[in-house]
Short mmCIF file of C-alpha atoms and ligand atoms in Angstrom, two decimals:
data_model
loop_
_atom_site.label_atom_id
_atom_site.label_comp_id
_atom_site.label_asym_id
_atom_site.label_seq_id
_atom_site.Cartn_x
_atom_site.Cartn_y
_atom_site.Cartn_z
CA MET A 22 151.71 14.36 48.04
CA THR A 23 149.07 16.93 46.50
CA PRO A 24 150.66 20.75 46.11
CA ALA A 25 149.17 23.30 47.62
CA LEU A 26 147.10 25.35 45.34
CA PRO A 27 146.20 29.29 45.06
CA LYS A 28 142.94 30.42 46.70
CA PRO A 29 142.56 33.88 45.30
CA THR A 30 139.88 36.17 46.80
CA SER A 31 137.35 37.41 44.34
CA THR A 32 136.18 40.64 46.40
CA LEU A 33 137.95 43.47 45.23
CA PRO A 34 139.58 45.32 48.29
CA ASP A 35 138.69 49.26 49.05
CA THR A 36 141.23 51.47 46.63
CA ARG A 37 139.88 54.86 47.00
CA ILE A 38 143.11 56.08 48.64
CA TYR A 39 145.35 54.86 45.47
CA GLU A 40 142.82 56.72 43.42
CA ARG A 41 142.76 59.93 45.54
CA ARG A 42 146.67 59.66 46.33
CA GLU A 43 148.69 58.04 44.09
CA SER A 44 150.02 58.83 40.85
CA THR A 45 148.31 57.44 37.71
CA VAL A 46 151.74 56.15 36.63
CA ARG A 47 151.06 53.16 38.93
CA SER A 48 151.03 49.75 36.70
CA TYR A 49 150.72 45.95 38.22
CA ALA A 50 148.28 47.43 40.30
CA ARG A 51 145.86 48.09 37.76
CA ALA A 52 145.78 44.33 36.70
CA MET A 53 146.26 42.76 39.85
CA PRO A 54 143.97 44.69 42.07
CA ARG A 55 144.13 43.14 45.78
CA GLN A 56 145.70 44.20 48.74
CA PHE A 57 148.46 42.49 49.71
CA ALA A 58 149.17 42.00 53.43
CA ARG A 59 152.17 39.37 53.79
CA ALA A 60 154.52 36.64 51.57
CA GLU A 61 156.63 33.50 52.20
CA GLY A 62 158.59 31.61 49.92
CA VAL A 63 156.70 31.36 46.35
CA TRP A 64 153.25 32.72 47.90
CA MET A 65 151.72 36.02 48.17
CA HIS A 66 148.68 36.83 50.78
CA ASP A 67 146.11 39.36 50.10
CA ASN A 68 144.57 41.11 53.02
CA ARG A 69 141.30 39.07 52.99
CA GLY A 70 143.14 35.38 53.28
CA GLY A 71 143.57 35.16 49.42
CA ARG A 72 146.55 33.18 48.93
CA TYR A 73 148.49 33.89 44.76
CA LEU A 74 151.28 31.72 43.43
CA ASP A 75 153.91 34.45 42.03
CA PHE A 76 155.57 33.75 38.74
CA LEU A 77 156.40 37.19 38.28
CA SER A 78 158.94 37.77 41.43
CA GLY A 79 158.89 41.01 41.07
CA CYS A 80 160.64 40.98 37.99
CA SER A 81 163.13 38.62 38.80
CA THR A 82 163.64 40.16 41.93
CA LEU A 83 162.83 37.36 44.31
CA ASN A 84 164.41 34.89 42.39
CA TYR A 85 164.97 33.24 46.38
CA GLY A 86 161.38 33.32 47.22
CA HIS A 87 159.92 36.20 49.38
CA ASN A 88 161.18 36.37 52.92
CA HIS A 89 163.81 33.22 52.71
CA PRO A 90 164.11 32.34 56.51
CA VAL A 91 167.82 32.36 55.84
CA LEU A 92 168.10 35.41 54.38
CA LYS A 93 165.53 37.21 56.91
CA GLN A 94 167.15 35.75 59.75
CA ALA A 95 170.70 37.62 58.82
CA LEU A 96 168.94 40.78 58.07
CA LEU A 97 166.82 40.54 61.59
CA ASP A 98 170.19 39.64 63.42
CA TYR A 99 171.91 42.75 61.87
CA ILE A 100 169.18 45.14 62.69
CA ALA A 101 168.73 43.74 66.60
CA ALA A 102 172.65 44.11 66.74
CA ASP A 103 172.53 47.98 65.74
CA GLY A 104 174.62 47.10 62.42
CA ILE A 105 175.11 50.06 60.55
CA ALA A 106 171.77 50.85 58.10
CA HIS A 107 173.49 53.87 56.08
CA GLY A 108 177.02 54.49 56.03
CA LEU A 109 177.28 56.34 52.75
CA ASP A 110 180.48 54.77 51.28
CA LEU A 111 182.22 53.89 54.36
CA HIS A 112 183.99 50.92 54.85
CA THR A 113 181.39 48.97 57.43
CA ASP A 114 181.77 45.28 58.34
CA ALA A 115 178.36 44.35 56.21
CA LYS A 116 180.25 45.70 53.31
CA ALA A 117 183.63 43.99 53.85
CA ASP A 118 181.74 40.56 54.24
CA PHE A 119 179.70 41.08 50.73
CA LEU A 120 183.19 42.24 48.92
CA GLU A 121 184.71 38.93 50.62
CA THR A 122 182.17 36.57 49.98
CA LEU A 123 181.67 37.97 46.37
CA GLU A 124 185.20 37.53 45.78
CA ALA A 125 185.58 33.80 47.28
CA LEU A 126 182.40 32.28 46.52
CA ILE A 127 181.40 34.02 42.70
CA LEU A 128 184.44 35.97 41.12
CA LYS A 129 187.49 33.52 42.09
CA PRO A 130 185.65 30.25 41.01
CA ARG A 131 185.12 31.59 38.01
CA GLY A 132 188.05 33.01 37.32
CA LEU A 133 186.98 36.56 36.93
CA ASP A 134 188.82 39.57 38.01
CA TYR A 135 186.67 42.54 38.71
CA ARG A 136 186.54 45.61 40.79
CA ALA A 137 182.72 46.58 42.18
CA MET A 138 181.41 49.57 42.37
CA PHE A 139 178.29 50.30 44.95
CA THR A 140 175.89 52.99 42.63
CA GLY A 141 172.58 53.86 43.54
CA PRO A 142 170.30 51.12 44.71
CA THR A 143 168.50 50.69 41.31
CA GLY A 144 169.24 48.68 38.28
CA THR A 145 169.02 51.81 36.00
CA ASN A 146 171.87 53.65 38.45
CA ALA A 147 174.17 50.41 37.37
CA VAL A 148 173.41 50.82 34.13
CA GLU A 149 174.57 54.70 33.95
CA ALA A 150 177.26 54.16 35.79
CA ALA A 151 178.40 51.67 33.19
CA ILE A 152 177.87 53.63 30.27
CA LYS A 153 179.40 56.53 32.11
CA LEU A 154 182.65 54.80 32.77
CA ALA A 155 182.67 53.28 28.57
CA ARG A 156 182.56 56.70 27.59
CA LYS A 157 184.97 58.17 30.02
CA VAL A 158 187.68 55.04 29.61
CA THR A 159 187.61 55.35 26.07
CA GLY A 160 187.06 58.95 25.03
CA ARG A 161 183.52 58.12 22.67
CA GLU A 162 180.32 59.08 22.98
CA LEU A 163 178.58 56.22 21.44
CA VAL A 164 176.44 52.86 22.76
CA ILE A 165 175.56 50.66 20.74
CA ALA A 166 172.32 48.71 22.42
CA PHE A 167 170.12 46.44 20.72
CA THR A 168 166.39 46.28 19.27
CA ASN A 169 164.14 45.03 22.38
CA GLY A 170 166.89 46.10 24.63
CA PHE A 171 165.49 47.27 28.42
CA HIS A 172 168.01 49.18 30.54
CA GLY A 173 166.32 51.61 33.13
CA MET A 174 164.45 54.60 33.03
CA THR A 175 166.81 57.15 33.75
CA LEU A 176 168.09 59.35 30.64
CA GLY A 177 171.42 57.30 29.65
CA ALA A 178 169.62 54.07 29.98
CA LEU A 179 166.53 55.48 28.54
CA ALA A 180 168.51 55.98 25.36
CA CYS A 181 169.63 52.38 25.49
CA THR A 182 166.27 50.88 26.01
CA GLY A 183 163.91 50.48 22.68
CA ASN A 184 160.38 50.76 23.82
CA ALA A 185 159.14 53.59 22.11
CA SER A 186 156.24 54.51 24.82
CA LYS A 187 159.09 53.93 27.39
CA ARG A 188 161.13 56.65 25.31
CA ALA A 189 158.59 59.16 24.94
CA GLY A 190 158.44 59.49 28.89
CA ALA A 191 161.84 61.21 28.38
CA GLY A 192 160.37 64.46 27.15
CA VAL A 193 163.91 65.41 25.60
CA PRO A 194 165.68 63.73 22.67
CA LEU A 195 167.62 60.63 23.64
CA SER A 196 171.00 60.34 21.98
CA HIS A 197 174.35 58.72 21.37
CA VAL A 198 173.16 55.97 21.16
CA ALA A 199 172.80 53.24 18.00
CA HIS A 200 169.80 50.55 18.48
CA GLU A 201 170.71 47.75 15.79
CA PRO A 202 169.47 44.63 15.32
CA TYR A 203 169.52 41.83 18.40
CA ASP A 204 170.19 38.22 17.33
CA GLY A 205 167.25 36.78 15.14
CA TYR A 206 165.74 39.87 14.87
CA HIS A 207 165.63 39.74 10.89
CA GLY A 208 164.80 35.92 11.12
CA PRO A 209 167.27 33.07 11.13
CA ASP A 210 168.71 33.43 7.98
CA VAL A 211 170.27 36.92 8.69
CA ASP A 212 173.40 36.83 10.78
CA THR A 213 173.25 40.48 12.53
CA ALA A 214 176.42 39.98 14.04
CA GLU A 215 177.49 40.04 10.27
CA LEU A 216 175.67 43.11 9.92
CA LEU A 217 177.18 44.97 12.64
CA GLU A 218 180.92 44.19 12.10
CA ARG A 219 180.18 45.20 8.27
CA ARG A 220 178.73 48.66 9.33
CA LEU A 221 181.19 49.18 11.97
CA ALA A 222 184.17 48.09 9.33
CA ASP A 223 182.29 50.37 6.84
CA PRO A 224 184.31 54.40 7.12
CA SER A 225 181.39 55.27 5.21
CA SER A 226 178.60 53.66 7.26
CA GLY A 227 177.73 56.52 9.19
CA LEU A 228 178.03 54.13 12.66
CA ASP A 229 180.68 56.07 14.67
CA ALA A 230 183.03 54.32 16.71
CA PRO A 231 181.23 53.02 20.04
CA ALA A 232 182.36 53.34 23.38
CA ALA A 233 180.36 50.44 24.01
CA ILE A 234 178.15 47.57 22.88
CA LEU A 235 175.71 47.17 25.62
CA VAL A 236 173.40 43.80 25.64
CA GLU A 237 171.23 41.29 27.74
CA ILE A 238 172.30 37.63 27.18
CA VAL A 239 168.40 36.97 27.71
CA GLN A 240 166.58 40.21 26.44
CA GLY A 241 163.98 40.29 30.24
CA GLU A 242 161.09 43.16 29.42
CA GLY A 243 162.08 42.82 25.35
CA GLY A 244 160.47 39.35 24.71
CA LEU A 245 162.70 36.82 26.39
CA ASN A 246 164.98 36.77 23.20
CA ALA A 247 167.88 34.39 23.87
CA ALA A 248 170.83 35.42 21.87
CA SER A 249 173.10 32.37 20.92
CA PRO A 250 176.53 31.49 22.87
CA GLU A 251 178.04 32.07 19.34
CA TRP A 252 176.16 35.31 18.34
CA LEU A 253 177.87 36.73 21.55
CA ARG A 254 180.90 35.57 21.22
CA ARG A 255 180.96 37.31 17.66
CA ILE A 256 179.80 40.53 19.80
CA ALA A 257 182.01 40.10 22.33
CA GLU A 258 184.82 39.85 19.42
CA ILE A 259 183.49 42.74 17.59
CA ALA A 260 183.62 44.94 20.44
CA ARG A 261 187.17 44.19 21.05
CA ARG A 262 188.37 44.42 17.35
CA HIS A 263 186.64 48.06 17.60
CA GLY A 264 188.02 49.45 20.80
CA ALA A 265 184.55 49.22 22.54
CA LEU A 266 183.79 47.63 25.82
CA LEU A 267 181.32 45.11 26.19
CA ILE A 268 178.71 45.75 28.84
CA VAL A 269 176.54 42.77 29.95
CA ASP A 270 173.33 43.98 31.71
CA ASP A 271 172.39 41.38 34.05
CA ILE A 272 170.14 42.79 35.98
CA GLN A 273 167.33 40.35 35.18
CA ALA A 274 168.92 37.73 33.57
CA GLY A 275 171.55 37.12 36.47
CA CYS A 276 171.57 35.65 40.02
CA GLY A 277 170.56 31.96 38.67
CA ARG A 278 167.78 33.03 36.29
CA THR A 279 169.28 31.70 33.50
CA GLY A 280 170.93 28.81 35.31
CA ASP A 281 174.21 30.26 36.80
CA PHE A 282 175.01 33.03 38.76
CA PHE A 283 175.93 35.20 35.74
CA SER A 284 173.82 34.61 32.40
CA PHE A 285 177.03 34.87 30.22
CA GLU A 286 178.95 31.66 31.76
CA GLY A 287 180.31 29.04 29.82
CA MET A 288 179.71 31.08 26.70
CA GLY A 289 183.29 31.86 26.24
CA PHE A 290 183.75 35.37 26.73
CA THR A 291 184.29 37.89 29.55
CA PRO A 292 182.43 41.13 29.39
CA ASP A 293 184.47 44.01 30.51
CA ILE A 294 181.84 45.65 32.38
CA VAL A 295 178.89 43.95 34.41
CA THR A 296 175.65 45.19 35.92
CA LEU A 297 173.55 43.51 38.50
CA ALA A 298 170.65 44.81 40.59
CA LYS A 299 166.88 42.89 40.92
CA SER A 300 168.17 39.57 42.77
CA LEU A 301 171.54 40.57 44.15
CA SER A 302 170.02 41.65 47.56
CA GLY A 303 168.10 38.24 47.88
CA MET A 304 165.09 39.39 49.50
CA GLY A 305 163.78 42.27 47.34
CA LEU A 306 166.14 45.14 49.29
CA PRO A 307 167.44 47.84 46.61
CA PHE A 308 171.12 47.09 45.77
CA ALA A 309 172.63 48.13 42.15
CA LEU A 310 176.33 46.91 41.31
CA THR A 311 178.55 47.50 38.45
CA LEU A 312 181.69 45.43 38.12
CA PHE A 313 184.40 46.10 35.44
CA ARG A 314 187.76 45.04 34.90
CA PRO A 315 190.53 46.75 37.30
CA GLU A 316 191.87 48.68 34.05
CA LEU A 317 188.89 50.28 33.65
CA ASP A 318 188.60 51.58 36.84
CA GLN A 319 189.62 55.07 36.25
CA TRP A 320 187.21 57.08 38.40
CA SER A 321 188.48 59.67 40.51
CA PRO A 322 186.93 59.60 44.29
CA GLY A 323 183.34 60.64 44.16
CA GLU A 324 183.16 61.34 40.67
CA HIS A 325 179.99 59.33 40.38
CA ASN A 326 178.06 59.05 43.82
CA GLY A 327 174.88 58.90 45.49
CA THR A 328 173.85 58.93 49.09
CA PHE A 329 172.52 55.17 49.14
CA ARG A 330 175.75 53.60 47.71
CA GLY A 331 175.72 50.21 49.35
CA ASN A 332 173.06 49.59 51.28
CA ASN A 333 174.34 47.95 54.37
CA HIS A 334 171.12 45.59 54.77
CA ALA A 335 171.34 44.69 51.29
CA PHE A 336 174.58 43.80 52.05
CA VAL A 337 173.88 41.65 54.86
CA THR A 338 171.18 39.50 53.03
CA ALA A 339 173.23 39.28 49.89
CA THR A 340 176.16 37.88 51.49
CA ALA A 341 173.62 35.57 53.36
CA ALA A 342 172.20 34.52 49.62
CA LEU A 343 175.69 34.16 48.06
CA ARG A 344 176.52 31.70 50.96
CA HIS A 345 173.26 29.89 51.50
CA PHE A 346 172.81 29.35 47.69
CA TRP A 347 175.99 29.62 45.66
CA SER A 348 178.84 28.00 47.81
CA ASP A 349 178.25 24.24 45.88
CA GLY A 350 176.72 23.48 43.00
CA ALA A 351 173.35 22.38 44.31
CA PHE A 352 171.16 25.26 43.55
CA ARG A 353 172.59 25.46 39.97
CA LYS A 354 171.59 21.62 39.60
CA ASP A 355 167.84 22.61 40.93
CA ILE A 356 167.92 25.59 38.49
CA ALA A 357 168.73 22.95 35.61
CA ARG A 358 165.92 20.69 36.46
CA ARG A 359 163.27 23.22 37.35
CA GLY A 360 164.67 24.94 33.97
CA ALA A 361 164.10 21.59 31.98
CA LEU A 362 160.48 20.92 33.66
CA LEU A 363 159.40 24.41 32.59
CA GLU A 364 160.87 23.91 28.91
CA ARG A 365 159.02 20.95 28.55
CA ARG A 366 155.85 22.36 30.08
CA LEU A 367 155.87 25.30 27.94
CA ALA A 368 156.85 23.51 24.74
CA ALA A 369 153.79 21.14 25.59
CA ILE A 370 151.69 24.02 25.70
CA ALA A 371 152.98 25.72 22.54
CA ALA A 372 152.83 22.54 20.63
CA GLU A 373 149.22 22.17 21.32
CA GLN A 374 147.99 25.57 20.67
CA ASP A 375 150.26 26.15 17.45
CA LEU A 376 152.31 28.84 19.31
CA SER A 377 155.70 29.28 20.14
CA THR A 378 158.42 29.73 23.31
CA ARG A 379 161.05 31.65 23.88
CA GLY A 380 163.71 31.96 26.82
CA ARG A 381 166.34 30.20 28.63
CA GLY A 382 166.67 28.55 31.99
CA MET A 383 164.17 29.66 34.26
CA MET A 384 163.42 32.43 32.05
CA ARG A 385 161.29 31.41 29.64
CA GLY A 386 157.63 32.32 28.20
CA ILE A 387 155.35 31.63 25.10
CA ASP A 388 154.29 33.80 22.55
CA VAL A 389 150.48 34.11 22.62
CA GLY A 390 150.20 36.29 19.14
CA SER A 391 149.25 39.42 20.52
CA GLY A 392 148.71 41.80 23.83
CA GLU A 393 144.97 41.72 24.01
CA VAL A 394 145.39 37.95 24.04
CA ALA A 395 148.36 37.58 26.71
CA ALA A 396 146.57 40.37 28.56
CA THR A 397 143.14 37.74 28.20
CA VAL A 398 145.89 35.22 29.43
CA THR A 399 147.42 36.69 32.32
CA ALA A 400 143.87 38.00 33.62
CA ALA A 401 142.66 34.71 33.40
CA CYS A 402 145.61 33.35 35.54
CA PHE A 403 145.02 36.08 38.41
CA ALA A 404 141.28 35.27 38.37
CA ARG A 405 142.53 31.58 39.50
CA GLY A 406 145.57 32.83 42.00
CA LEU A 407 148.21 33.11 39.64
CA ILE A 408 150.55 36.44 39.51
CA ILE A 409 152.09 36.33 35.88
CA GLU A 410 152.99 39.36 33.08
CA THR A 411 154.11 39.87 29.71
CA SER A 412 156.86 41.40 28.07
CA GLY A 413 157.43 41.92 24.39
CA ALA A 414 157.45 44.75 21.99
CA HIS A 415 153.47 43.96 21.81
CA ASP A 416 153.17 42.40 25.23
CA GLU A 417 152.45 39.22 23.45
CA ILE A 418 154.78 37.00 25.52
CA VAL A 419 153.17 35.49 28.71
CA LYS A 420 156.50 35.68 30.69
CA VAL A 421 157.14 32.82 33.70
CA LEU A 422 159.54 34.37 35.96
CA ALA A 423 158.64 31.74 39.20
CA PRO A 424 161.29 31.96 41.89
CA LEU A 425 164.17 29.47 41.55
CA VAL A 426 163.68 28.04 45.02
CA ILE A 427 159.67 26.72 43.56
CA ASP A 428 159.14 23.26 44.49
CA ASP A 429 158.39 20.81 41.29
CA ALA A 430 155.07 19.88 42.22
CA VAL A 431 154.02 24.05 42.69
CA LEU A 432 155.72 24.51 39.66
CA SER A 433 153.63 22.18 37.46
CA ALA A 434 150.45 23.11 39.45
CA GLY A 435 151.27 26.94 38.33
CA LEU A 436 152.29 25.69 34.88
CA ASP A 437 148.35 23.68 34.66
CA ILE A 438 146.79 27.04 35.49
CA LEU A 439 148.52 28.66 33.19
CA GLU A 440 148.00 25.99 30.43
CA GLU A 441 144.24 26.41 31.59
CA SER A 442 144.14 29.95 30.95
CA ILE A 443 145.82 29.96 27.73
CA ARG A 444 143.28 27.60 26.19
CA VAL A 445 140.48 29.57 27.63
CA ALA A 446 141.93 32.89 26.33
CA LEU A 447 142.70 31.29 23.01
CA ALA A 448 138.88 29.95 22.50
CA ALA A 449 137.80 33.09 23.46
CA SER A 450 139.42 35.17 20.92
CA TYR A 451 139.06 32.82 18.56
CA GLY A 452 135.17 32.83 19.17
CA VAL A 453 135.38 36.99 18.92
CA ALA A 454 137.42 36.53 15.33
CA ALA A 455 134.60 33.95 14.55
CA GLU A 456 132.00 36.58 15.04
C1 LIG B 508 165.07 45.87 35.28
C2 LIG B 508 166.11 45.91 34.65
C3 LIG B 508 167.00 47.39 34.48
C4 LIG B 508 166.53 48.70 35.44
O1 LIG B 508 166.16 47.96 36.81
P1 LIG B 508 165.54 49.74 37.94
O2 LIG B 508 165.74 48.38 39.11
O3 LIG B 508 164.17 48.88 37.66
O4 LIG B 508 165.90 50.79 37.67
C5 LIG B 508 167.93 46.81 33.75
N1 LIG B 508 168.39 46.35 33.09
C6 LIG B 508 167.41 45.12 32.77
C7 LIG B 508 167.91 43.95 32.06
C8 LIG B 508 166.38 45.25 33.36
O5 LIG B 508 165.52 44.26 33.77
#
């Protein structure tokens, strides 16, 4: 059976209201100038009847696709019954359901004993809470983050982020963070865990004793660099030995993106603190969570707060998502199969064009050499109805973040578009170089 294909519209919408009234800070809309009206599953529809295949998924916020029918129905039922929409941090049926489901389906089966802290609703809030707690518990100031790390836009999380143009927006010094080389940063022959160990063990290295080591298992915005399990085990051991807390930022790589619910599963270590957001609500509703070992729960009531801690609508959809996708191993198997398909196809494209691939699971991309070529690739994809974005220090990685629920045939069809677009973009760039 031939899968449904994208059907982009070629005419530009009227964007005068955005130019007149929306801040110039908008970004994605510039590369994809359409007006979107509705979405379901892996498809987004513009207001002129165009249909686009979504290989961006809200930067991994829509792992279960747009408006999944089970999640949508749970939310519709809850709203119809006048369920609590906003309740500060009061006990609600929706919150109890979520915590019980998280405990039964995610924590217990994995032998994880975490307390859940509901922070403000975006990922950066979860990161702020994590580093604040680590500093409070250890009485230390320094956080060790890594090159190409991305952790959010508020000052504390921004200080942990590597990207210079994002950092420049702070307007004040970003301090109390050391950026150490991530796995592979100095090439395959330099063990950067060993470098870190040596600096921490050397009383004269200038590196203060850290409160925390903050790491992404696969760097989402930083170029889909996937740290090896051995390196990560070493980092966990270094954190333990030096009295620092290990924080895994699982905001983009978690919720199934790299194969299991958490990206660190099966790697032989347990983080002290874990941050989740993006796909946690399952339906694109804002919802962030900081998980930590019970002994670390040294907050006094209200010490860290926020008006929108615990979004009850998101509790409802998150609970439905946990029940629907994570109560047995079927979804994990689907992700593994699709991830292998994605790996195979990207490897073939890379081999043909002499490029290299990055990533793990359903979080993979292709290094096309430069941000200019990558922008040409994504523009060519969009013209063919495929929504796809870039990542990396120079935006040189074309990243595939298809919904995890994507049909294998539709995934292949989207990768056909990517393959053709890469061929066209590279031919154009060689043409320019030859002139
Ligand atoms: C997106 C992201 C964040 C920030 O989340 P926001 O919801 O944008 O504040 C933090 N860490 C990682 C790894 C992310 O991908």
